[in-house]
Short mmCIF file of C-alpha atoms and ligand atoms in Angstrom, two decimals:
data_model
loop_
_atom_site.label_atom_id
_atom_site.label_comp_id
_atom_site.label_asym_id
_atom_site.label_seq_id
_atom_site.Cartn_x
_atom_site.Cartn_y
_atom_site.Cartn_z
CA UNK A 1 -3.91 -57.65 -35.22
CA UNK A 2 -0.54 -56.03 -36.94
CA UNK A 3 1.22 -54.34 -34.45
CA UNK A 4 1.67 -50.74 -35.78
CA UNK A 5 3.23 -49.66 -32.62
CA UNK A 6 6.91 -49.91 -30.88
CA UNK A 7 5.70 -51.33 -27.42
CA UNK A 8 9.51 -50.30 -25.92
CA UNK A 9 8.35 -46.49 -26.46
CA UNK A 10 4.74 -46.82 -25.28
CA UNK A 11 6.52 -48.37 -22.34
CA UNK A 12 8.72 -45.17 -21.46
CA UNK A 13 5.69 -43.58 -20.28
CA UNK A 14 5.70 -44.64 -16.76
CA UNK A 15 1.56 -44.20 -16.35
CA UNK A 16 1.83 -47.09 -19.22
CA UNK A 17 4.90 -48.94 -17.54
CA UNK A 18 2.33 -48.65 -14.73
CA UNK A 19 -0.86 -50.10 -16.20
CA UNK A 20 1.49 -52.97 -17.93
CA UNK A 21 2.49 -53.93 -14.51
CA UNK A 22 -1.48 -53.76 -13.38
CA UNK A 23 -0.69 -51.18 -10.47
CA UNK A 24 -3.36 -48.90 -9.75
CA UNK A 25 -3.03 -45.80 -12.12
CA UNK A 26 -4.38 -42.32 -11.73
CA UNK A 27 -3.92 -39.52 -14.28
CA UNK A 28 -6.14 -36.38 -15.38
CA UNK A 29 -5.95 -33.92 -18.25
CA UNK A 30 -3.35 -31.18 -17.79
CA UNK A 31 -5.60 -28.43 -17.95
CA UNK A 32 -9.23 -27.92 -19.14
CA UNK A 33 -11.12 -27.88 -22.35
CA UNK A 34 -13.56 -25.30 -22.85
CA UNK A 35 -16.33 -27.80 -23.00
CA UNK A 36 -18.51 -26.14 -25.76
CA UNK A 37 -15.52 -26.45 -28.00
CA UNK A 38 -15.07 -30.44 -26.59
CA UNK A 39 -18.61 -31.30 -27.54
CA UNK A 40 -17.98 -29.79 -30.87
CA UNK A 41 -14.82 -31.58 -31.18
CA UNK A 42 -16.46 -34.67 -30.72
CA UNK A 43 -18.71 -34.72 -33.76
CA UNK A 44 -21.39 -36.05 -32.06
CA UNK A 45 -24.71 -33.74 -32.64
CA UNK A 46 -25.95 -33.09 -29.14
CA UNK A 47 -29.89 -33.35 -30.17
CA UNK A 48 -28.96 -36.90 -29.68
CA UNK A 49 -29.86 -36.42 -25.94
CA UNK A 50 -33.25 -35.39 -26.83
CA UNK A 51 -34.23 -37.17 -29.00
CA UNK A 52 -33.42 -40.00 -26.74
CA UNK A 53 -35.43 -38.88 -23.65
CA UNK A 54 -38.44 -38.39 -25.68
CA UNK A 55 -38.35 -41.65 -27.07
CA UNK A 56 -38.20 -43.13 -23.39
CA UNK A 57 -40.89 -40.93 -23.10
CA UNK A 58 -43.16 -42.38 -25.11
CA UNK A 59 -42.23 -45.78 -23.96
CA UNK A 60 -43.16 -44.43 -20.38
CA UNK A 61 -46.53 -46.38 -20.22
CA UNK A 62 -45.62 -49.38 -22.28
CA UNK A 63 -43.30 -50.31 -19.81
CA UNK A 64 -45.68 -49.63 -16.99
CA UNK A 65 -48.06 -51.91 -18.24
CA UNK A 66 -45.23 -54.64 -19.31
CA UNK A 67 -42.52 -53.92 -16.23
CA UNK A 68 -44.28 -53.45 -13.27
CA UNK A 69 -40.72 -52.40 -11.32
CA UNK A 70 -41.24 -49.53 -13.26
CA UNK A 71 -44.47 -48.62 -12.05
CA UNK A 72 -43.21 -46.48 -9.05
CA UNK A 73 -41.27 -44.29 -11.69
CA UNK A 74 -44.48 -43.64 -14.03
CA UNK A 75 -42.69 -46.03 -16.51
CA UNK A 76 -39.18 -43.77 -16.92
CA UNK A 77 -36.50 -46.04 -16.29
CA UNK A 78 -34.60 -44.11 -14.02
CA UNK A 79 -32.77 -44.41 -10.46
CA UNK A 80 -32.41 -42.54 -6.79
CA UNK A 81 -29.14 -40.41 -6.36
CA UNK A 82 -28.77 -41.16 -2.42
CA UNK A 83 -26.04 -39.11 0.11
CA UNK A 84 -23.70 -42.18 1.96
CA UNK A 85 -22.10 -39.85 4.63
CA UNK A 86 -21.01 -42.89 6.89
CA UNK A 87 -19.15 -44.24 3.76
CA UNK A 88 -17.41 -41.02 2.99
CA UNK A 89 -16.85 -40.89 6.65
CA UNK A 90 -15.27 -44.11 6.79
CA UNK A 91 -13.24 -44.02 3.73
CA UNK A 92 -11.85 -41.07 5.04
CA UNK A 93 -10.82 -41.93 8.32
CA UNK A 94 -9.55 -45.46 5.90
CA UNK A 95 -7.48 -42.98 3.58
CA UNK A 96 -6.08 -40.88 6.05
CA UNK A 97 -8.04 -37.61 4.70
CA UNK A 98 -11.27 -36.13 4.96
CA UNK A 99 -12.72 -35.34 1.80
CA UNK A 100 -14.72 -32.43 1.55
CA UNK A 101 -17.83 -31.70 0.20
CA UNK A 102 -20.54 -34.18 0.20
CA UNK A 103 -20.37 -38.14 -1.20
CA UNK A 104 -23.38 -39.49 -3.11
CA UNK A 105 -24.41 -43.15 -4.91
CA UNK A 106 -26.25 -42.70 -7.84
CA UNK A 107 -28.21 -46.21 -7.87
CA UNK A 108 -28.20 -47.40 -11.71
CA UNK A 109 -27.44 -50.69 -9.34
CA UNK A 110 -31.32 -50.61 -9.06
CA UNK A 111 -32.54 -49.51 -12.81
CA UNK A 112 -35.71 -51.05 -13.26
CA UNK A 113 -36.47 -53.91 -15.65
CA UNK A 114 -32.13 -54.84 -15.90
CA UNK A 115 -30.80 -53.66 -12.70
CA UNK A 116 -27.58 -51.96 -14.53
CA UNK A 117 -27.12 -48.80 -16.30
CA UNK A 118 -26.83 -51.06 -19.18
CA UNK A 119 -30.79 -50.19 -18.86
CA UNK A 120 -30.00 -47.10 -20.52
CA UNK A 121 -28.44 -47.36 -23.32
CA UNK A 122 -29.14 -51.31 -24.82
CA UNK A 123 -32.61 -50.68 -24.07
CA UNK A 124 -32.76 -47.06 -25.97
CA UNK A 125 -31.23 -48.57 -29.16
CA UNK A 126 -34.28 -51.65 -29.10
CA UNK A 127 -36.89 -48.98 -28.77
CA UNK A 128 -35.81 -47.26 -31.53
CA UNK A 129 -35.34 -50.22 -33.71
CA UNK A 130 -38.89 -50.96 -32.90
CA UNK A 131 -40.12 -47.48 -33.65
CA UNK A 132 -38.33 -47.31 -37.24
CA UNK A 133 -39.73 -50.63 -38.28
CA UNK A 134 -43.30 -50.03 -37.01
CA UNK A 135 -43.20 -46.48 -38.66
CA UNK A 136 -41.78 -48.23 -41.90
CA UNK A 137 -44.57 -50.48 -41.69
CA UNK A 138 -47.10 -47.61 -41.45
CA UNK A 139 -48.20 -49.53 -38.46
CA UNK A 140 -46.85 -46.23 -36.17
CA UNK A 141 -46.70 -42.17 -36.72
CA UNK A 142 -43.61 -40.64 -35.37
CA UNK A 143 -44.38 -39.52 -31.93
CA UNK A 144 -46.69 -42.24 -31.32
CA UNK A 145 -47.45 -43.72 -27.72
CA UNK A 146 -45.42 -47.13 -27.74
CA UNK A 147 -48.01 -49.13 -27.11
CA UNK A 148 -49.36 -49.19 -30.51
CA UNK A 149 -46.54 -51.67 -30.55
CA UNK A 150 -48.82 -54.22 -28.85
CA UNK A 151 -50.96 -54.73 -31.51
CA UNK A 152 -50.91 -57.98 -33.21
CA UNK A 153 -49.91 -56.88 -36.28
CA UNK A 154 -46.86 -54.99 -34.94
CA UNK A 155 -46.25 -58.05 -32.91
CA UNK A 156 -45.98 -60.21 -35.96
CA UNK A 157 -44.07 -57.39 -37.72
CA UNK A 158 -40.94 -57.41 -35.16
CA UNK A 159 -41.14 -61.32 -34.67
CA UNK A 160 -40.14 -61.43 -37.66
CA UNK A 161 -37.06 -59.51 -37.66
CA UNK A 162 -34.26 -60.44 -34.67
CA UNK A 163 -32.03 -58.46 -32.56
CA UNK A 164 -28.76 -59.50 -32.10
CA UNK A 165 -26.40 -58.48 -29.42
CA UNK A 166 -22.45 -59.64 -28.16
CA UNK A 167 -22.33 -58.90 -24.31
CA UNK A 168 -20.02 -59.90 -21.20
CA UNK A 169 -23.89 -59.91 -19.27
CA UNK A 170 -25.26 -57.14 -18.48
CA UNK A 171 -26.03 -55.99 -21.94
CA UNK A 172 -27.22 -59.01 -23.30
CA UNK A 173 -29.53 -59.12 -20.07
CA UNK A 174 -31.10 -55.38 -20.93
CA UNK A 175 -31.66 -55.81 -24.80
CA UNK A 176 -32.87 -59.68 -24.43
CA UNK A 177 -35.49 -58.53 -21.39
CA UNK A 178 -36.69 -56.10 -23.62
CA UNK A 179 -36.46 -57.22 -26.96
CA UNK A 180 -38.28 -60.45 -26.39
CA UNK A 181 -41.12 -58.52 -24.40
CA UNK A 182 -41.62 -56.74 -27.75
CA UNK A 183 -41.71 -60.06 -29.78
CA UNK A 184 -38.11 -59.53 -31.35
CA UNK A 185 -36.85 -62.80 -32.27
CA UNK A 186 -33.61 -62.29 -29.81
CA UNK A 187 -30.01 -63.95 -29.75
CA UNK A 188 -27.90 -62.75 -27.29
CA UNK A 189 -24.01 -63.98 -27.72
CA UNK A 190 -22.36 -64.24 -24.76
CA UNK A 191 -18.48 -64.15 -23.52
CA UNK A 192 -16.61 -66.70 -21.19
CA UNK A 193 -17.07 -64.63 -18.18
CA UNK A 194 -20.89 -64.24 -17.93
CA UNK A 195 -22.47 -65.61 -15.20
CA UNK A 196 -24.78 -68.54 -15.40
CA UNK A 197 -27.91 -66.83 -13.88
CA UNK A 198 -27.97 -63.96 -17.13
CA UNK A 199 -28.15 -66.69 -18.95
CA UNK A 200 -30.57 -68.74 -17.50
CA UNK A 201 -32.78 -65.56 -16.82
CA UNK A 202 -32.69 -65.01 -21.08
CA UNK A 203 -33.25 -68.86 -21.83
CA UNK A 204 -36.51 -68.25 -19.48
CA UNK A 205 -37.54 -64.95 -21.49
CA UNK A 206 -37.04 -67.22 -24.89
CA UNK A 207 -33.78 -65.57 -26.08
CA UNK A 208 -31.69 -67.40 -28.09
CA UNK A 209 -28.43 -67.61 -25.99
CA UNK A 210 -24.92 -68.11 -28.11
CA UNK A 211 -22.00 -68.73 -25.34
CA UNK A 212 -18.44 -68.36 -26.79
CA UNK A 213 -15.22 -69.76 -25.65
CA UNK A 214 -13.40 -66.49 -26.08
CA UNK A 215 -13.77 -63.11 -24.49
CA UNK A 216 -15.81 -59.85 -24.66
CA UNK A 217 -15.01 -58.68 -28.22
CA UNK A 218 -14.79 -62.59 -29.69
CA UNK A 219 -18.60 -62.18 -28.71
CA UNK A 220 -18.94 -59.48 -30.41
CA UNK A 221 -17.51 -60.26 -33.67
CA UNK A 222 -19.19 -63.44 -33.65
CA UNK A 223 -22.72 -61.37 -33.19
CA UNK A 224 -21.73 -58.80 -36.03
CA UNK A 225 -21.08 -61.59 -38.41
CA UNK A 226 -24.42 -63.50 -37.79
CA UNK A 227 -26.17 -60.73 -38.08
CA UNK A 228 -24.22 -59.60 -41.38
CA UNK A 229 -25.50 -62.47 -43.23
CA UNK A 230 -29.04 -62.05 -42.17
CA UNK A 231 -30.39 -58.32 -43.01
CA UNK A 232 -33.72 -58.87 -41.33
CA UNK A 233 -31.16 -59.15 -38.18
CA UNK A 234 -30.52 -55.98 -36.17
CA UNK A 235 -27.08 -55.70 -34.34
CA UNK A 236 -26.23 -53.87 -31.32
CA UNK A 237 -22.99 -52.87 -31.42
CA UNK A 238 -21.40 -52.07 -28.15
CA UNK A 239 -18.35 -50.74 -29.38
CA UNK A 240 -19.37 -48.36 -31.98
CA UNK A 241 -23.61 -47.79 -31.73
CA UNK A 242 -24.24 -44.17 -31.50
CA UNK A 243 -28.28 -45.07 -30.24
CA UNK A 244 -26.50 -46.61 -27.16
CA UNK A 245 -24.77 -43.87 -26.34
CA UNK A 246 -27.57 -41.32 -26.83
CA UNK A 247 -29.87 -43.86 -24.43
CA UNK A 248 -26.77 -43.30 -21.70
CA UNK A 249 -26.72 -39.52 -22.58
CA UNK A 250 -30.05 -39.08 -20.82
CA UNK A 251 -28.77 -39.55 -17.75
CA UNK A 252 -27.40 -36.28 -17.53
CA UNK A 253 -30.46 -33.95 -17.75
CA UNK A 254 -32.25 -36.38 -15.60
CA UNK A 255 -29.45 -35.85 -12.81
CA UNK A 256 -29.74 -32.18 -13.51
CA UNK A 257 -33.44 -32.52 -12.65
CA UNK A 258 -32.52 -34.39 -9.24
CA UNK A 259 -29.96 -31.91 -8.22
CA UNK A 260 -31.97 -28.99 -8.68
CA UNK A 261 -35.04 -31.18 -6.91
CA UNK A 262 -32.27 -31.40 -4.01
CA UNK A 263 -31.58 -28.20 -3.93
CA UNK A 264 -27.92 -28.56 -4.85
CA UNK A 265 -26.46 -26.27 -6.78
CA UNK A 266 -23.56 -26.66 -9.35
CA UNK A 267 -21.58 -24.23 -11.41
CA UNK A 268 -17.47 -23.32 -10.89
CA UNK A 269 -17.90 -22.70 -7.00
CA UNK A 270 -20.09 -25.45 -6.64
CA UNK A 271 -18.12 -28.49 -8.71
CA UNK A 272 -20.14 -31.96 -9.60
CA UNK A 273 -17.47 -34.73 -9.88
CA UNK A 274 -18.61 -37.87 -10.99
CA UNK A 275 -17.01 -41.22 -11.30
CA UNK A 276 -18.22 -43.71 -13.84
CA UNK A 277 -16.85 -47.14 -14.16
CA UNK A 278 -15.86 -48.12 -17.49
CA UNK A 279 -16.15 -51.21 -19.80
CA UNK A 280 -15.92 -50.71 -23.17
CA UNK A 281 -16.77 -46.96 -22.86
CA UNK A 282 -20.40 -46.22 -24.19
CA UNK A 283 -21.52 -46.10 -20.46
CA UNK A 284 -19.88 -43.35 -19.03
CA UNK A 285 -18.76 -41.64 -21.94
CA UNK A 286 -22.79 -41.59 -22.92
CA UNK A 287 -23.25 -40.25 -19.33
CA UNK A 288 -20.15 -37.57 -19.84
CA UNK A 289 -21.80 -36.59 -22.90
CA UNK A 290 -24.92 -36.08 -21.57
CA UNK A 291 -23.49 -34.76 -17.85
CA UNK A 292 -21.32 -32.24 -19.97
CA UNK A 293 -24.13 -30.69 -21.86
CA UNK A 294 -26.42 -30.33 -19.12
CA UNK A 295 -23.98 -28.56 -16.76
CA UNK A 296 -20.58 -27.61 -18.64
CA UNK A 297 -17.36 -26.59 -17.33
CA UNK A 298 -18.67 -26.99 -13.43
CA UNK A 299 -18.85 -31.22 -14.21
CA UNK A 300 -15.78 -33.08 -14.09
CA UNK A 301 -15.86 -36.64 -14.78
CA UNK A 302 -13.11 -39.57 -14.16
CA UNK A 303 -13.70 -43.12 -15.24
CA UNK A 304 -12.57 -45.82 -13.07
CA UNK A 305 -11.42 -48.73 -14.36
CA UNK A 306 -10.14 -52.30 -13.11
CA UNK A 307 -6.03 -52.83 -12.97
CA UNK A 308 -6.24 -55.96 -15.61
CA UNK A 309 -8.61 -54.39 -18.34
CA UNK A 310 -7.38 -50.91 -18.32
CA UNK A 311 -8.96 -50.42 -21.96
CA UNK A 312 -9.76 -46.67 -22.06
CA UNK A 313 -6.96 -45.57 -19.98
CA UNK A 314 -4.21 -47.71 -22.27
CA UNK A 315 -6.03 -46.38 -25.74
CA UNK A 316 -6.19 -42.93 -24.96
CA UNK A 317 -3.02 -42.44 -23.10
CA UNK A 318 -1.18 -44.15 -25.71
CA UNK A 319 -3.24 -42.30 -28.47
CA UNK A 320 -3.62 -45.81 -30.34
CA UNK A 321 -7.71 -45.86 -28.86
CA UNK A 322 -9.09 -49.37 -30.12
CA UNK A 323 -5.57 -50.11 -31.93
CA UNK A 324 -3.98 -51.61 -28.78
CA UNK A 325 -5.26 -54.08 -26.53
CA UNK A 326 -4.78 -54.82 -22.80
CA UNK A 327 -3.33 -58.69 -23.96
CA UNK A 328 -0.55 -56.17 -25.97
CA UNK A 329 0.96 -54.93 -22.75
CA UNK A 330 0.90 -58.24 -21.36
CA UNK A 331 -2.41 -57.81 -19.15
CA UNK A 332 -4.69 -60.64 -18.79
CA UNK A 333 -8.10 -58.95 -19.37
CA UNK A 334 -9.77 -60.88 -16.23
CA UNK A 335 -11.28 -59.37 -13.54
CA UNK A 336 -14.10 -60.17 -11.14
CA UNK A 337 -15.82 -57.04 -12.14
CA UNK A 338 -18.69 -58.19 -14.66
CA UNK A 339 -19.16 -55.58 -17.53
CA UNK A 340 -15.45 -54.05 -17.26
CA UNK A 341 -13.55 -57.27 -18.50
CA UNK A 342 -13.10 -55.34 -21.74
CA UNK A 343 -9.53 -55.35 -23.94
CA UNK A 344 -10.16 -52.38 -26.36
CA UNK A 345 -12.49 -49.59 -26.20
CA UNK A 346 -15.04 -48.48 -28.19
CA UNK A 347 -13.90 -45.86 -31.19
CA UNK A 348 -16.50 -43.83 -30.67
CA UNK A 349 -15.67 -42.76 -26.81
CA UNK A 350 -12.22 -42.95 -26.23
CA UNK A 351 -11.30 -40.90 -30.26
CA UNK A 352 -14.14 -38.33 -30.16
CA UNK A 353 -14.82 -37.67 -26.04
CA UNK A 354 -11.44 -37.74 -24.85
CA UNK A 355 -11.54 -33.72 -24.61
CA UNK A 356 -14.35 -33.83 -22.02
CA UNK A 357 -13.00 -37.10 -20.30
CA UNK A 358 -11.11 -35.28 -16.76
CA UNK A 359 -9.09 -38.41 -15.81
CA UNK A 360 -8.35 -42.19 -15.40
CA UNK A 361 -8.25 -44.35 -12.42
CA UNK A 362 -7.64 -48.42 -11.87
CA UNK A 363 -8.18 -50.04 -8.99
CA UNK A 364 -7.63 -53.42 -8.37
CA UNK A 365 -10.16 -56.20 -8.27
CA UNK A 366 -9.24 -56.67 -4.25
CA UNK A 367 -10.19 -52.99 -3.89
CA UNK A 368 -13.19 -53.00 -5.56
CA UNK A 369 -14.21 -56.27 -3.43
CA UNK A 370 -13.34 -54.37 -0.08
CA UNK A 371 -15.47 -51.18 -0.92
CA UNK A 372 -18.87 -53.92 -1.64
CA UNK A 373 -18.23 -55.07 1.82
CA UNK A 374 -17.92 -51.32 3.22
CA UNK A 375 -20.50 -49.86 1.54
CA UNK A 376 -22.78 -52.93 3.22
CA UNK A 377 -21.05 -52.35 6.31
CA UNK A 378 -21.84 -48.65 6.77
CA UNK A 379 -24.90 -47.79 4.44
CA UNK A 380 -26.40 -51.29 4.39
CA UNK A 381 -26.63 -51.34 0.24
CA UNK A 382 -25.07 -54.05 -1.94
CA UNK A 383 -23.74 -53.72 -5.32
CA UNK A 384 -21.72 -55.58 -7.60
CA UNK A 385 -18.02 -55.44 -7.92
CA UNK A 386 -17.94 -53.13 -10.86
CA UNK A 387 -20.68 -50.59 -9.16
CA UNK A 388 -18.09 -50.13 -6.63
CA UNK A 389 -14.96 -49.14 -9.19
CA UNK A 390 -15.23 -45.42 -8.51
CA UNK A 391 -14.83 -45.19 -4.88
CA UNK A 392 -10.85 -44.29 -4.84
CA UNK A 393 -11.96 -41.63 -7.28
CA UNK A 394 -12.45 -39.01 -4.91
CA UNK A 395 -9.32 -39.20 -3.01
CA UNK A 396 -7.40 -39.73 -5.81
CA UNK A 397 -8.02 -35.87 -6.97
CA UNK A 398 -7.99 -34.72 -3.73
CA UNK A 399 -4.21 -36.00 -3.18
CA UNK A 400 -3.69 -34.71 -7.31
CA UNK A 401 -2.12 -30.84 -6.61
CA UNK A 402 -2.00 -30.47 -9.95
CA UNK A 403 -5.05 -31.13 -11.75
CA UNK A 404 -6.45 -29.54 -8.74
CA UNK A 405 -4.32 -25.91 -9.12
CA UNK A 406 -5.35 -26.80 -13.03
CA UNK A 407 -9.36 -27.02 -12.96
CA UNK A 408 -10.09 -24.85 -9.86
CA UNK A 409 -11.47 -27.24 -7.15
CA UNK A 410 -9.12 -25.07 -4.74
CA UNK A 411 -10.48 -25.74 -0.99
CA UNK A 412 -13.36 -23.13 -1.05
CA UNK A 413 -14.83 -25.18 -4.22
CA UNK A 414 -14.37 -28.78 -2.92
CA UNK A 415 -15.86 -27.33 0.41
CA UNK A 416 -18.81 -27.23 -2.00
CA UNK A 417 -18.50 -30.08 -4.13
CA UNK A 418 -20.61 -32.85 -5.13
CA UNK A 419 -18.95 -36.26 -5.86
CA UNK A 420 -20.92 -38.78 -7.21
CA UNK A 421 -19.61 -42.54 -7.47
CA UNK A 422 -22.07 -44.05 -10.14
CA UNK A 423 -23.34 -47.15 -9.13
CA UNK A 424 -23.85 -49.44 -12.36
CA UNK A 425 -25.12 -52.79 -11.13
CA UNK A 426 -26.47 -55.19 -8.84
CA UNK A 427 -30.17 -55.38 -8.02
CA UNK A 428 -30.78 -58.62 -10.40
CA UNK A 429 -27.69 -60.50 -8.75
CA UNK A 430 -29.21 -63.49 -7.41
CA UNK A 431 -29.39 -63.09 -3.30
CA UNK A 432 -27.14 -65.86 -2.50
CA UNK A 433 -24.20 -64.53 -4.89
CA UNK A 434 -24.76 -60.98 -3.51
CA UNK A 435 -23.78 -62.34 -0.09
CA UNK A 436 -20.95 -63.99 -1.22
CA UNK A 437 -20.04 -60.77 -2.89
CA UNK A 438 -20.32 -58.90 0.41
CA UNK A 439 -18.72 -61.44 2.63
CA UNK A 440 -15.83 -61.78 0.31
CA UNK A 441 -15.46 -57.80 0.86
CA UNK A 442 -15.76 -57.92 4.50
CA UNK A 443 -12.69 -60.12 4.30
CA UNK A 444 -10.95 -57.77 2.20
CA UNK A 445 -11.01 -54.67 4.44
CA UNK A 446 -7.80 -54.02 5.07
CA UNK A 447 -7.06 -53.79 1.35
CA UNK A 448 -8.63 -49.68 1.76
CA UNK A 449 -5.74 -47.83 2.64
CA UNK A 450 -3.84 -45.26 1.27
CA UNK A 451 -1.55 -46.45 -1.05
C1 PLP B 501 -21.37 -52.32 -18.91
C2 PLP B 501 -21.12 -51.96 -17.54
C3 PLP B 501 -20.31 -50.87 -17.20
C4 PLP B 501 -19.56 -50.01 -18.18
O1 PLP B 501 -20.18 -49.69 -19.38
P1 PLP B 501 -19.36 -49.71 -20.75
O2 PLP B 501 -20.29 -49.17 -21.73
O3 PLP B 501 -18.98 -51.13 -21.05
O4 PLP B 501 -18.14 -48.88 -20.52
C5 PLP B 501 -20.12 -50.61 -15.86
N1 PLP B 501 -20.70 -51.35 -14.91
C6 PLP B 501 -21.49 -52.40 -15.19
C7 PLP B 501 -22.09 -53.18 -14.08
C8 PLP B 501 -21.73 -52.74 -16.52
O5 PLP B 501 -22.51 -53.79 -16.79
#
């Protein structure tokens, strides 16, 4: 790509100079957006959300009758928000400072049917690529229970037409599950870092894998281009789909539901902080666009990020978004954390959300490793690497004076608060490699200090 920037004066910036050197970074907005005016500002029409939860709606009992993990949930694919006091109370003693307020796991670790919040939004775009083609077809009515989709001649209408999809994993493993189930003629191309068993688990399902040689957004273009030259081909596009994001915007109503089911309030005395890790930037900015609508000004959320693919923090503190790369400030774009190996974010987040985005934190790979093993260790739950991203999140405002004088979470407020670290994957790691995950972290612990 032509350079059109002077890397000596990005590098002045010592957050940059930072990143470039792969430290761990932390930096938040200055001061705070009214978030009505940030939602208009990003151009994205919030009936989105919506529209999106009614679709999964009417997918409720198709998927109870085709996933049967989703049978305990009445067919919604959604996941437990669970307190981990003896990790908060650990990390705390680790960090040197009690954080206040109370520490939750919001388990998209354990999504039914993918096991990764990818659940939400790859799977929301299939649906309603299904839907449109059915109701072209005159085979559906709008509104329409999904499972008109099982008749054979809605069967025969979407085997003839393919999804395609370029994935580091976890995405390809959400729209391939669900794609083929619906008789989708499915290709999923893959990057050098996805694991064997996502692949294997696709082959199984009949989706056509494509493994590249080159990284996350080689396996994108490749996808994009296939699919350009075949129109009955439907692409996902990770880095620019706006029916992902709306699928990930759900989750923040749905969270408002659980709160207020928990009794737990939120509004400026009673902050929600939430940390979301971040790939290419349609999961958690989905989820900030949702969380932002549902509760406003009293949600503040930070995306956490791993010290060797710092996309989102590099594009939008540099202003360049998806015209610099990690590779352009030397980084090598590898990290143990599947999903997050990602060298430039998506357009759509980073330009248009960055008003309701509160701050940016890396954390190295050895870090992340360490807080798998702890969280094992003191709550006796096991996530992948990336799940674990946020953890540093909440210590890292608490020792911020500034963004703290800035938004209000004075002591009285984060007496109150709620932090949640969002958990984004796991359950469908085969056993053996989640115990090599978690005795890898055990060995690690020394790594969580303050530093
Ligand atoms: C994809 C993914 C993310 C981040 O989502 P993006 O949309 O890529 O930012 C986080 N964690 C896991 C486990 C993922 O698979």
């Amino acid at each position: 790509m032509n350079q059109a920037f002077d890397l000596k004066q990005l590098l002045t910036d010592p957050i940059v100079a930072a990143l470039a050197r792969a430290e761990e970074t932390a930096w938040f907005a200055a001061k705070p957006t009214d978030t009505a005016a940030g939602l208009d500002a990003s151009g994205i029409d919030p009936a989105i959300i919506e529209d999106a939860r009614a679709r999964f709606g009417r997918f409720a009992l198709w998927f109870a009758q085709h996933f049967a993990d989703t049978l305990a949930t009445d067919g919604i694919l959604e996941s437990p928000l669970v307190n981990i006091p003896a990790m908060q109370a650990e990390l705390g003693r680790r960090f040197g400072a009690v954080l206040p307020g109370k520490l939750w796991l919001k388990r998209d670790d354990s999504l039914p049917v993918s096991g990764s919040i990818k659940a939400r939004g790859g799977i929301h775009e299939v649906l309603e690529v299904a839907e449109r083609l059915a109701i072209a077809a005159g085979l559906m009515a709008p509104g329409d229970d999904a499972r008109v989709l099982d008749a054979p001649e809605v069967r025969q209408l979407l085997s003839a037409h393919g999804i395609a999809v370029g994935s580091t994993g976890n995405l390809g493993l959400s729209i391939g599950i669900v794609a083929s189930e619906l008789g989708f003629n499915t290709t999923v191309h893959m990057s050098l870092d996805a694991r064997t068993w996502k692949k294997e688990l696709l082959r199984a399902r009949g989706v056509n894998v494509v493994e590249h040689e080159g990284n996350f957004s080689d396996a994108v273009a490749a996808g994009r281009r296939t699919a350009e030259a075949d129109p009955s081909v439907w692409f996902v596009d990770d880095e620019a789909s706006l029916s992902l994001f709306a699928g990930y915007s759900v989750a923040g109503s749905r969270l408002a539901d659980q709160l207020t089911a928990l009794d737990i309030t939120v509004d400026a005395h009673h902050p929600l902080i939430v940390h979301l890790p971040c790939g290419v930037g349609g999961g958690p900015g989905g989820v900030t666009f949702g969380l932002k609508a549902a509760f406003g000004d009293a949600v503040h959320c930070v995306f956490a990020e791993p010290v060797n693919s710092p996309c989102m923090s590099l594009g939008v503190r540099t202003g360049l978004h998806d015209g610099i790369s990690v590779a352009d400030i030397g980084l090598s774009g590898l990290t143990a954390a599947d999903g997050l190996a990602v060298g430039r974010p998506s357009r759509l987040v980073g330009e248009h959300l960055q008003q309701l985005i509160d701050g940016y934190v890396t954390i190295t790979d050895e870090r992340m490793k360490a807080f798998v093993g702890l969280l094992h260790d003191t709550e006796n739950i096991d996530v992948e690497p990336s799940a674990a991203a946020g953890f540093a999140g909440p210590w890292r405002i608490l020792k911020d004076e500034s963004y703290r004088a800035a938004f209000g979470l004075d002591e009285a407020a984060l007496a109150n608060a709620t932090h949640i670290i969002w958990s984004t994957g796991g359950s469908m790691v085969p056993a053996a490699e989640m115990a090599d995950y978690v005795a890898e972290g055990q060995t690690m612990a020394s790594e969580i200090t303050w530093r």
